[in-house]
């Protein structure tokens, strides 16, 4: 069989099965065989490295890759914003992430530039601008500035943080505008947030009827709505309105987890950003952010345990913001400490692929799947700190193309 064989590796296929020694054949961007390479085949020698599917980060903000306070204050030129966005995209790829779901901040041009290969980066799925209620989470304008000026800060084709809606009709218009710009799914903020300008974590935002409008528009296009949500009241509103995924889920309790399970709603916890934000000064954030963080990590851990017991699909997202997003794999290391390295890997591969609607093409090492693969210098299933070190990702393939490393 023609193609290139990756030989001499230990395959952890993303399903949760025990790793096995096997060779993997790649042809035209697809995995065409798994077994033993035939004599005389073109090979890449992995030399005993662990081969996993390309990692998937289900919660990224490439459009927030600059110093945050300066970016929110609109003090950074578009050229610098672009440079920072594209640097973060390359960093994701170098850390072993071949697919990311951008949950707010970039406009359609970024997705296109990376897809065309003009800039190094992973496969990007994007919601475009976040949908937020007037003055809600996702709005960072100055208190004195009229809200109607907010959209003037967008840079078309590059970055567009959020669109604000004051009622269901405005939300319908804004989600249709997001789809016009190329959004592949929708994200609504239905509670306050940690990095908030005008809200609190306990706030609920958007009514059931408003959320249902976004769900209706998404379903009309064969896609879904995910929601930024920390508290149970906001999560329950969103689940009953028909959303398919919850981001963060900090305070999920048993009744809310059961409701999510009944409606087949997935969860994407985000631990790395909590760790990142504890250095509020180093992150150039408003010092009040530190107060909002109090107890978030502990509650998120409890919510993860409750959600796992309820049988939810639990993905993985880093939610990193700011100019240094190199250690995106830290999310896997943190999750490995709470569950296991294998569970973290499965969440970051096959489960995330399922949540993103890509389960038939990426997320596992299987014949017929896209050849998104990472070869690790050390075994991350024995030492999950490996996931957090980009240098440990020796070879990274996206669609069968070697994006990082050199063949031997």
Short mmCIF file of C-alpha atoms in Angstrom, two decimals:
data_model
loop_
_atom_site.label_atom_id
_atom_site.label_comp_id
_atom_site.label_asym_id
_atom_site.label_seq_id
_atom_site.Cartn_x
_atom_site.Cartn_y
_atom_site.Cartn_z
CA UNK A 1 0.00 0.00 0.00
CA UNK A 2 1.41 3.40 -0.96
CA UNK A 3 1.66 6.20 1.53
CA UNK A 4 3.99 7.11 4.38
CA UNK A 5 4.19 4.87 7.43
CA UNK A 6 4.86 6.19 10.93
CA UNK A 7 6.75 3.27 12.41
CA UNK A 8 8.15 2.25 15.78
CA UNK A 9 5.63 4.17 17.89
CA UNK A 10 3.26 3.36 20.72
CA UNK A 11 -0.30 4.27 19.67
CA UNK A 12 -2.76 5.75 22.17
CA UNK A 13 -5.70 6.04 19.80
CA UNK A 14 -7.94 8.47 21.70
CA UNK A 15 -10.61 5.91 22.58
CA UNK A 16 -9.31 5.17 26.07
CA UNK A 17 -8.00 1.74 25.08
CA UNK A 18 -4.57 0.70 26.32
CA UNK A 19 -1.72 1.93 24.08
CA UNK A 20 -0.25 -0.62 21.68
CA UNK A 21 2.81 -0.86 19.48
CA UNK A 22 1.66 -0.29 15.90
CA UNK A 23 2.61 1.44 12.66
CA UNK A 24 0.27 3.95 11.05
CA UNK A 25 0.00 4.63 7.32
CA UNK A 26 -0.94 8.10 6.06
CA UNK A 27 -1.94 8.87 2.50
CA UNK A 28 -3.53 12.03 1.10
CA UNK A 29 -4.17 13.37 4.58
CA UNK A 30 -6.03 10.26 5.77
CA UNK A 31 -5.07 7.28 7.94
CA UNK A 32 -5.27 4.33 5.54
CA UNK A 33 -3.87 1.45 7.58
CA UNK A 34 -2.78 0.52 11.11
CA UNK A 35 -0.61 -2.51 11.70
CA UNK A 36 2.90 -3.27 10.49
CA UNK A 37 4.61 -1.36 7.68
CA UNK A 38 5.49 -3.50 4.65
CA UNK A 39 9.04 -3.94 3.52
CA UNK A 40 10.30 -1.08 1.36
CA UNK A 41 7.61 1.40 2.48
CA UNK A 42 8.37 5.08 2.95
CA UNK A 43 8.64 5.53 6.70
CA UNK A 44 8.99 8.09 9.47
CA UNK A 45 10.73 6.44 12.42
CA UNK A 46 9.10 7.39 15.73
CA UNK A 47 11.75 5.58 17.74
CA UNK A 48 9.40 4.46 20.49
CA UNK A 49 7.57 7.77 20.91
CA UNK A 50 3.91 7.78 21.95
CA UNK A 51 1.59 8.68 19.08
CA UNK A 52 -1.77 10.28 19.92
CA UNK A 53 -4.46 11.98 17.90
CA UNK A 54 -3.95 15.68 17.43
CA UNK A 55 -5.23 17.44 20.54
CA UNK A 56 -8.41 19.53 20.41
CA UNK A 57 -9.00 22.62 22.55
CA UNK A 58 -12.74 23.25 22.69
CA UNK A 59 -12.46 26.70 24.25
CA UNK A 60 -9.92 29.17 22.88
CA UNK A 61 -9.78 32.91 22.36
CA UNK A 62 -7.27 33.58 19.60
CA UNK A 63 -8.71 37.08 19.31
CA UNK A 64 -7.62 37.83 22.89
CA UNK A 65 -3.91 37.16 22.37
CA UNK A 66 -2.68 40.67 23.23
CA UNK A 67 -2.21 42.34 26.65
CA UNK A 68 -5.80 42.28 27.86
CA UNK A 69 -6.25 45.64 29.53
CA UNK A 70 -4.60 47.43 26.62
CA UNK A 71 -6.72 45.47 24.14
CA UNK A 72 -9.96 46.17 26.00
CA UNK A 73 -8.92 49.82 26.10
CA UNK A 74 -8.42 49.79 22.30
CA UNK A 75 -4.82 50.95 22.60
CA UNK A 76 -3.27 48.34 20.28
CA UNK A 77 -3.05 48.82 16.50
CA UNK A 78 -4.68 46.29 14.19
CA UNK A 79 -1.32 45.14 12.84
CA UNK A 80 -0.15 44.20 16.34
CA UNK A 81 -3.44 42.47 17.13
CA UNK A 82 -3.05 40.41 13.96
CA UNK A 83 0.55 39.51 14.82
CA UNK A 84 -0.49 38.35 18.27
CA UNK A 85 -3.45 36.32 16.94
CA UNK A 86 -1.31 34.50 14.40
CA UNK A 87 1.46 33.90 16.94
CA UNK A 88 -1.07 32.26 19.27
CA UNK A 89 -2.33 30.10 16.41
CA UNK A 90 1.20 28.86 15.73
CA UNK A 91 1.77 28.25 19.43
CA UNK A 92 -1.34 26.06 19.56
CA UNK A 93 -0.07 23.92 16.71
CA UNK A 94 3.39 23.62 18.25
CA UNK A 95 1.81 22.42 21.51
CA UNK A 96 0.12 19.55 19.67
CA UNK A 97 -3.32 21.08 19.08
CA UNK A 98 -4.48 20.45 15.54
CA UNK A 99 -8.08 21.64 16.05
CA UNK A 100 -9.43 24.46 18.19
CA UNK A 101 -12.90 25.87 18.73
CA UNK A 102 -12.71 29.64 19.07
CA UNK A 103 -15.46 30.72 21.43
CA UNK A 104 -15.42 34.41 20.71
CA UNK A 105 -13.13 37.16 19.51
CA UNK A 106 -12.00 36.48 15.96
CA UNK A 107 -13.78 37.40 12.77
CA UNK A 108 -14.03 35.17 9.71
CA UNK A 109 -10.85 36.33 8.01
CA UNK A 110 -8.65 34.66 10.64
CA UNK A 111 -10.25 31.27 10.01
CA UNK A 112 -9.78 31.67 6.28
CA UNK A 113 -6.15 32.75 6.42
CA UNK A 114 -5.20 29.74 8.54
CA UNK A 115 -7.27 27.34 6.41
CA UNK A 116 -5.49 28.58 3.28
CA UNK A 117 -2.12 27.87 4.86
CA UNK A 118 -0.98 31.49 4.75
CA UNK A 119 -0.39 31.35 8.52
CA UNK A 120 0.57 28.32 10.62
CA UNK A 121 -2.21 27.19 12.87
CA UNK A 122 -4.68 24.48 13.76
CA UNK A 123 -8.03 23.82 12.14
CA UNK A 124 -10.28 26.56 13.57
CA UNK A 125 -14.00 26.43 14.24
CA UNK A 126 -15.38 29.82 15.23
CA UNK A 127 -18.55 31.42 16.58
CA UNK A 128 -17.35 34.84 15.48
CA UNK A 129 -18.42 37.48 18.00
CA UNK A 130 -19.92 36.36 21.31
CA UNK A 131 -23.60 37.17 21.78
CA UNK A 132 -24.11 39.17 24.97
CA UNK A 133 -26.96 41.10 26.46
CA UNK A 134 -26.70 44.88 26.74
CA UNK A 135 -24.00 45.59 29.31
CA UNK A 136 -23.56 41.86 30.04
CA UNK A 137 -20.58 39.55 30.03
CA UNK A 138 -18.61 40.07 26.84
CA UNK A 139 -19.12 43.84 26.84
CA UNK A 140 -16.02 45.77 27.90
CA UNK A 141 -16.80 49.32 26.83
CA UNK A 142 -16.18 52.16 29.21
CA UNK A 143 -19.09 53.01 31.51
CA UNK A 144 -19.32 56.50 30.00
CA UNK A 145 -19.27 55.34 26.38
CA UNK A 146 -22.67 54.90 24.67
CA UNK A 147 -23.19 51.20 24.03
CA UNK A 148 -24.05 51.79 20.38
CA UNK A 149 -20.39 52.69 19.79
CA UNK A 150 -19.18 49.25 20.92
CA UNK A 151 -19.23 47.61 17.50
CA UNK A 152 -17.13 50.43 16.08
CA UNK A 153 -14.18 48.82 17.85
CA UNK A 154 -14.43 45.67 15.70
CA UNK A 155 -11.76 45.13 13.07
CA UNK A 156 -13.68 43.43 10.22
CA UNK A 157 -12.09 40.19 9.15
CA UNK A 158 -9.79 40.13 12.17
CA UNK A 159 -11.40 40.61 15.59
CA UNK A 160 -14.92 41.16 16.81
CA UNK A 161 -15.35 40.43 20.50
CA UNK A 162 -19.12 40.60 20.92
CA UNK A 163 -22.46 41.74 19.59
CA UNK A 164 -24.93 43.15 22.12
CA UNK A 165 -28.66 42.54 22.13
CA UNK A 166 -31.35 44.23 24.19
CA UNK A 167 -34.19 41.90 23.23
CA UNK A 168 -35.03 38.79 21.22
CA UNK A 169 -35.40 40.64 17.92
CA UNK A 170 -31.98 42.24 18.27
CA UNK A 171 -30.48 38.87 19.17
CA UNK A 172 -32.01 37.29 16.08
CA UNK A 173 -30.51 40.02 13.94
CA UNK A 174 -27.11 39.65 15.59
CA UNK A 175 -26.89 35.88 15.27
CA UNK A 176 -27.86 36.13 11.63
CA UNK A 177 -25.11 38.71 11.20
CA UNK A 178 -22.65 36.33 12.87
CA UNK A 179 -23.59 33.55 10.48
CA UNK A 180 -23.22 35.98 7.56
CA UNK A 181 -19.64 36.61 8.70
CA UNK A 182 -18.90 32.90 8.71
CA UNK A 183 -19.71 31.64 12.21
CA UNK A 184 -20.03 27.86 12.39
CA UNK A 185 -21.92 27.81 15.69
CA UNK A 186 -23.15 30.34 18.27
CA UNK A 187 -21.99 31.25 21.75
CA UNK A 188 -24.14 33.17 24.21
CA UNK A 189 -23.13 34.53 27.61
CA UNK A 190 -25.97 33.56 29.94
CA UNK A 191 -24.30 34.43 33.25
CA UNK A 192 -21.71 36.87 34.48
CA UNK A 193 -18.04 36.00 34.22
CA UNK A 194 -14.67 36.17 35.96
CA UNK A 195 -13.09 38.66 33.56
CA UNK A 196 -16.16 40.86 33.69
CA UNK A 197 -16.67 44.53 33.17
CA UNK A 198 -20.24 45.12 34.26
CA UNK A 199 -21.53 41.90 35.83
CA UNK A 200 -21.16 39.36 38.64
CA UNK A 201 -20.77 35.58 38.55
CA UNK A 202 -24.21 35.17 40.13
CA UNK A 203 -25.97 37.20 37.43
CA UNK A 204 -28.15 35.43 34.91
CA UNK A 205 -28.27 36.96 31.44
CA UNK A 206 -30.69 36.52 28.53
CA UNK A 207 -34.16 35.12 29.15
CA UNK A 208 -35.29 31.63 28.20
CA UNK A 209 -37.19 33.13 25.25
CA UNK A 210 -34.12 35.01 24.03
CA UNK A 211 -31.85 31.98 24.25
CA UNK A 212 -34.48 29.96 22.37
CA UNK A 213 -34.30 32.44 19.48
CA UNK A 214 -30.57 31.74 19.08
CA UNK A 215 -31.22 28.00 19.27
CA UNK A 216 -33.88 28.31 16.57
CA UNK A 217 -31.54 30.22 14.27
CA UNK A 218 -28.70 27.76 14.87
CA UNK A 219 -30.88 24.74 14.16
CA UNK A 220 -32.07 26.37 10.95
CA UNK A 221 -28.43 26.19 9.82
CA UNK A 222 -27.78 22.68 11.10
CA UNK A 223 -25.62 23.80 13.99
CA UNK A 224 -25.84 24.50 17.72
CA UNK A 225 -25.51 26.95 20.59
CA UNK A 226 -23.01 26.75 23.42
CA UNK A 227 -23.17 29.03 26.44
CA UNK A 228 -20.75 30.70 28.80
CA UNK A 229 -22.34 29.85 32.15
CA UNK A 230 -21.11 29.70 35.74
CA UNK A 231 -24.23 29.48 37.90
CA UNK A 232 -27.00 26.89 37.92
CA UNK A 233 -29.90 29.24 37.20
CA UNK A 234 -28.28 30.41 33.96
CA UNK A 235 -27.33 26.86 32.98
CA UNK A 236 -30.86 25.57 33.54
CA UNK A 237 -32.36 28.43 31.49
CA UNK A 238 -30.04 27.57 28.62
CA UNK A 239 -30.56 23.80 28.79
CA UNK A 240 -34.34 24.16 28.74
CA UNK A 241 -34.04 26.52 25.77
CA UNK A 242 -32.21 23.84 23.76
CA UNK A 243 -28.48 24.62 23.86
CA UNK A 244 -26.07 21.74 23.24
CA UNK A 245 -23.04 22.65 25.36
CA UNK A 246 -22.06 24.54 28.53
CA UNK A 247 -18.70 26.27 28.93
CA UNK A 248 -17.12 26.49 32.41
CA UNK A 249 -20.08 25.13 34.44
CA UNK A 250 -18.42 26.26 37.66
CA UNK A 251 -21.29 25.67 40.09
CA UNK A 252 -23.04 22.67 38.50
CA UNK A 253 -24.94 20.74 41.17
CA UNK A 254 -26.56 17.30 40.97
CA UNK A 255 -30.02 18.46 39.79
CA UNK A 256 -28.46 20.62 37.08
CA UNK A 257 -26.17 17.79 35.97
CA UNK A 258 -29.16 15.45 35.72
CA UNK A 259 -31.03 18.04 33.65
CA UNK A 260 -28.05 18.35 31.32
CA UNK A 261 -27.87 14.56 30.99
CA UNK A 262 -31.58 14.36 30.17
CA UNK A 263 -31.08 16.86 27.35
CA UNK A 264 -27.70 15.44 26.22
CA UNK A 265 -25.91 18.71 26.93
CA UNK A 266 -22.11 18.49 27.05
CA UNK A 267 -19.76 20.29 29.45
CA UNK A 268 -16.42 21.94 28.68
CA UNK A 269 -14.63 22.79 31.97
CA UNK A 270 -11.78 25.32 31.85
CA UNK A 271 -9.18 24.94 34.61
CA UNK A 272 -6.06 26.41 33.00
CA UNK A 273 -7.50 29.90 32.75
CA UNK A 274 -8.34 29.90 36.46
CA UNK A 275 -4.71 29.15 37.21
CA UNK A 276 -3.60 31.76 34.68
CA UNK A 277 -5.82 34.49 36.13
CA UNK A 278 -4.53 34.09 39.66
CA UNK A 279 -1.64 36.23 38.42
CA UNK A 280 -4.00 39.15 37.72
CA UNK A 281 -1.17 41.68 37.84
CA UNK A 282 1.05 39.72 35.47
CA UNK A 283 -1.92 39.24 33.17
CA UNK A 284 -2.49 43.02 33.04
CA UNK A 285 -6.05 42.61 34.32
CA UNK A 286 -8.20 44.71 36.57
CA UNK A 287 -7.18 43.75 40.16
CA UNK A 288 -10.87 43.14 40.95
CA UNK A 289 -10.58 39.96 38.89
CA UNK A 290 -8.76 38.37 41.81
CA UNK A 291 -11.87 38.80 43.98
CA UNK A 292 -14.06 37.13 41.38
CA UNK A 293 -11.73 34.13 41.33
CA UNK A 294 -12.28 33.32 44.99
CA UNK A 295 -13.49 29.74 45.27
CA UNK A 296 -13.88 29.21 41.49
CA UNK A 297 -11.27 26.43 41.25
CA UNK A 298 -12.73 24.49 44.16
CA UNK A 299 -16.29 24.77 42.80
CA UNK A 300 -15.18 23.80 39.31
CA UNK A 301 -13.53 20.66 40.69
CA UNK A 302 -16.74 19.72 42.52
CA UNK A 303 -18.78 20.39 39.37
CA UNK A 304 -16.48 18.11 37.36
CA UNK A 305 -17.00 15.29 39.86
CA UNK A 306 -20.77 15.75 39.88
CA UNK A 307 -20.90 15.92 36.08
CA UNK A 308 -18.81 12.79 35.67
CA UNK A 309 -21.08 10.91 38.09
CA UNK A 310 -24.12 12.06 36.09
CA UNK A 311 -22.67 10.61 32.89
CA UNK A 312 -22.22 13.87 30.98
CA UNK A 313 -19.98 14.15 27.94
CA UNK A 314 -17.10 16.17 29.35
CA UNK A 315 -14.74 17.86 26.94
CA UNK A 316 -11.71 20.02 27.60
CA UNK A 317 -10.92 23.69 27.04
CA UNK A 318 -8.09 25.93 28.18
CA UNK A 319 -9.75 29.36 27.78
CA UNK A 320 -6.30 30.99 27.82
CA UNK A 321 -6.17 34.71 27.16
CA UNK A 322 -3.38 37.23 26.78
CA UNK A 323 -0.09 37.25 24.92
CA UNK A 324 1.47 33.97 26.10
CA UNK A 325 -0.66 30.94 25.20
CA UNK A 326 2.18 28.48 24.62
CA UNK A 327 1.32 26.13 27.50
CA UNK A 328 -2.16 25.28 26.25
CA UNK A 329 -1.60 21.66 27.17
CA UNK A 330 -1.53 22.65 30.83
CA UNK A 331 -5.29 22.00 30.76
CA UNK A 332 -4.61 18.29 30.19
CA UNK A 333 -2.07 18.20 33.02
CA UNK A 334 -4.57 19.78 35.42
CA UNK A 335 -7.36 17.42 34.36
CA UNK A 336 -5.02 14.43 34.63
CA UNK A 337 -4.40 15.30 38.28
CA UNK A 338 -8.16 15.41 38.94
CA UNK A 339 -9.08 12.28 36.95
CA UNK A 340 -6.35 10.41 35.04
CA UNK A 341 -3.97 11.11 32.15
CA UNK A 342 -5.96 8.79 29.88
CA UNK A 343 -9.25 10.48 30.72
CA UNK A 344 -7.69 13.86 30.01
CA UNK A 345 -6.44 12.61 26.64
CA UNK A 346 -9.83 11.15 25.71
CA UNK A 347 -11.58 14.41 26.66
CA UNK A 348 -9.09 16.36 24.52
CA UNK A 349 -9.49 14.06 21.51
CA UNK A 350 -12.50 11.84 20.84
CA UNK A 351 -14.91 13.53 23.27
CA UNK A 352 -14.04 17.03 22.08
CA UNK A 353 -14.37 15.89 18.47
CA UNK A 354 -17.85 14.62 19.24
CA UNK A 355 -18.85 17.85 20.97
CA UNK A 356 -17.58 19.90 18.01
CA UNK A 357 -19.44 17.71 15.51
CA UNK A 358 -16.21 16.34 14.02
CA UNK A 359 -16.32 12.85 15.50
CA UNK A 360 -16.40 11.20 12.10
CA UNK A 361 -13.16 12.77 10.93
CA UNK A 362 -10.82 13.63 13.81
CA UNK A 363 -10.19 12.77 17.45
CA UNK A 364 -9.06 9.14 17.10
CA UNK A 365 -6.40 7.15 15.30
CA UNK A 366 -8.62 5.04 13.09
CA UNK A 367 -8.56 4.00 9.44
CA UNK A 368 -10.48 6.60 7.46
CA UNK A 369 -9.89 9.45 9.93
CA UNK A 370 -7.94 12.59 9.10
CA UNK A 371 -4.24 12.19 9.86
CA UNK A 372 -4.05 14.65 12.75
CA UNK A 373 -1.31 13.14 14.91
CA UNK A 374 1.22 14.06 17.60
CA UNK A 375 4.36 12.11 18.52
CA UNK A 376 5.53 12.83 22.08
CA UNK A 377 9.17 12.65 23.17
CA UNK A 378 8.09 11.18 26.53
CA UNK A 379 4.98 9.28 27.49
CA UNK A 380 2.34 11.82 28.62
CA UNK A 381 0.20 9.01 30.04
CA UNK A 382 2.94 8.27 32.57
CA UNK A 383 3.95 11.90 33.10
CA UNK A 384 1.07 14.26 32.21
CA UNK A 385 3.33 17.28 32.67
CA UNK A 386 4.53 16.35 29.18
CA UNK A 387 1.23 17.67 27.77
CA UNK A 388 2.05 21.15 29.11
CA UNK A 389 5.49 21.36 27.49
CA UNK A 390 5.37 22.26 23.78
CA UNK A 391 8.92 20.96 23.33
CA UNK A 392 7.65 17.47 24.15
CA UNK A 393 5.49 17.49 21.00
CA UNK A 394 8.24 16.30 18.67
CA UNK A 395 6.14 15.78 15.53
CA UNK A 396 2.79 17.35 14.73
CA UNK A 397 0.77 16.34 11.67
CA UNK A 398 -2.37 18.12 10.49
CA UNK A 399 -4.22 16.53 7.59
CA UNK A 400 -1.18 14.32 7.05
CA UNK A 401 1.21 17.25 6.63
CA UNK A 402 4.09 17.54 9.06
CA UNK A 403 3.58 20.94 10.67
CA UNK A 404 6.31 20.58 13.27
CA UNK A 405 9.47 18.49 13.47
CA UNK A 406 11.69 16.66 11.05
CA UNK A 407 11.35 13.09 9.81
CA UNK A 408 14.05 10.54 10.48
#
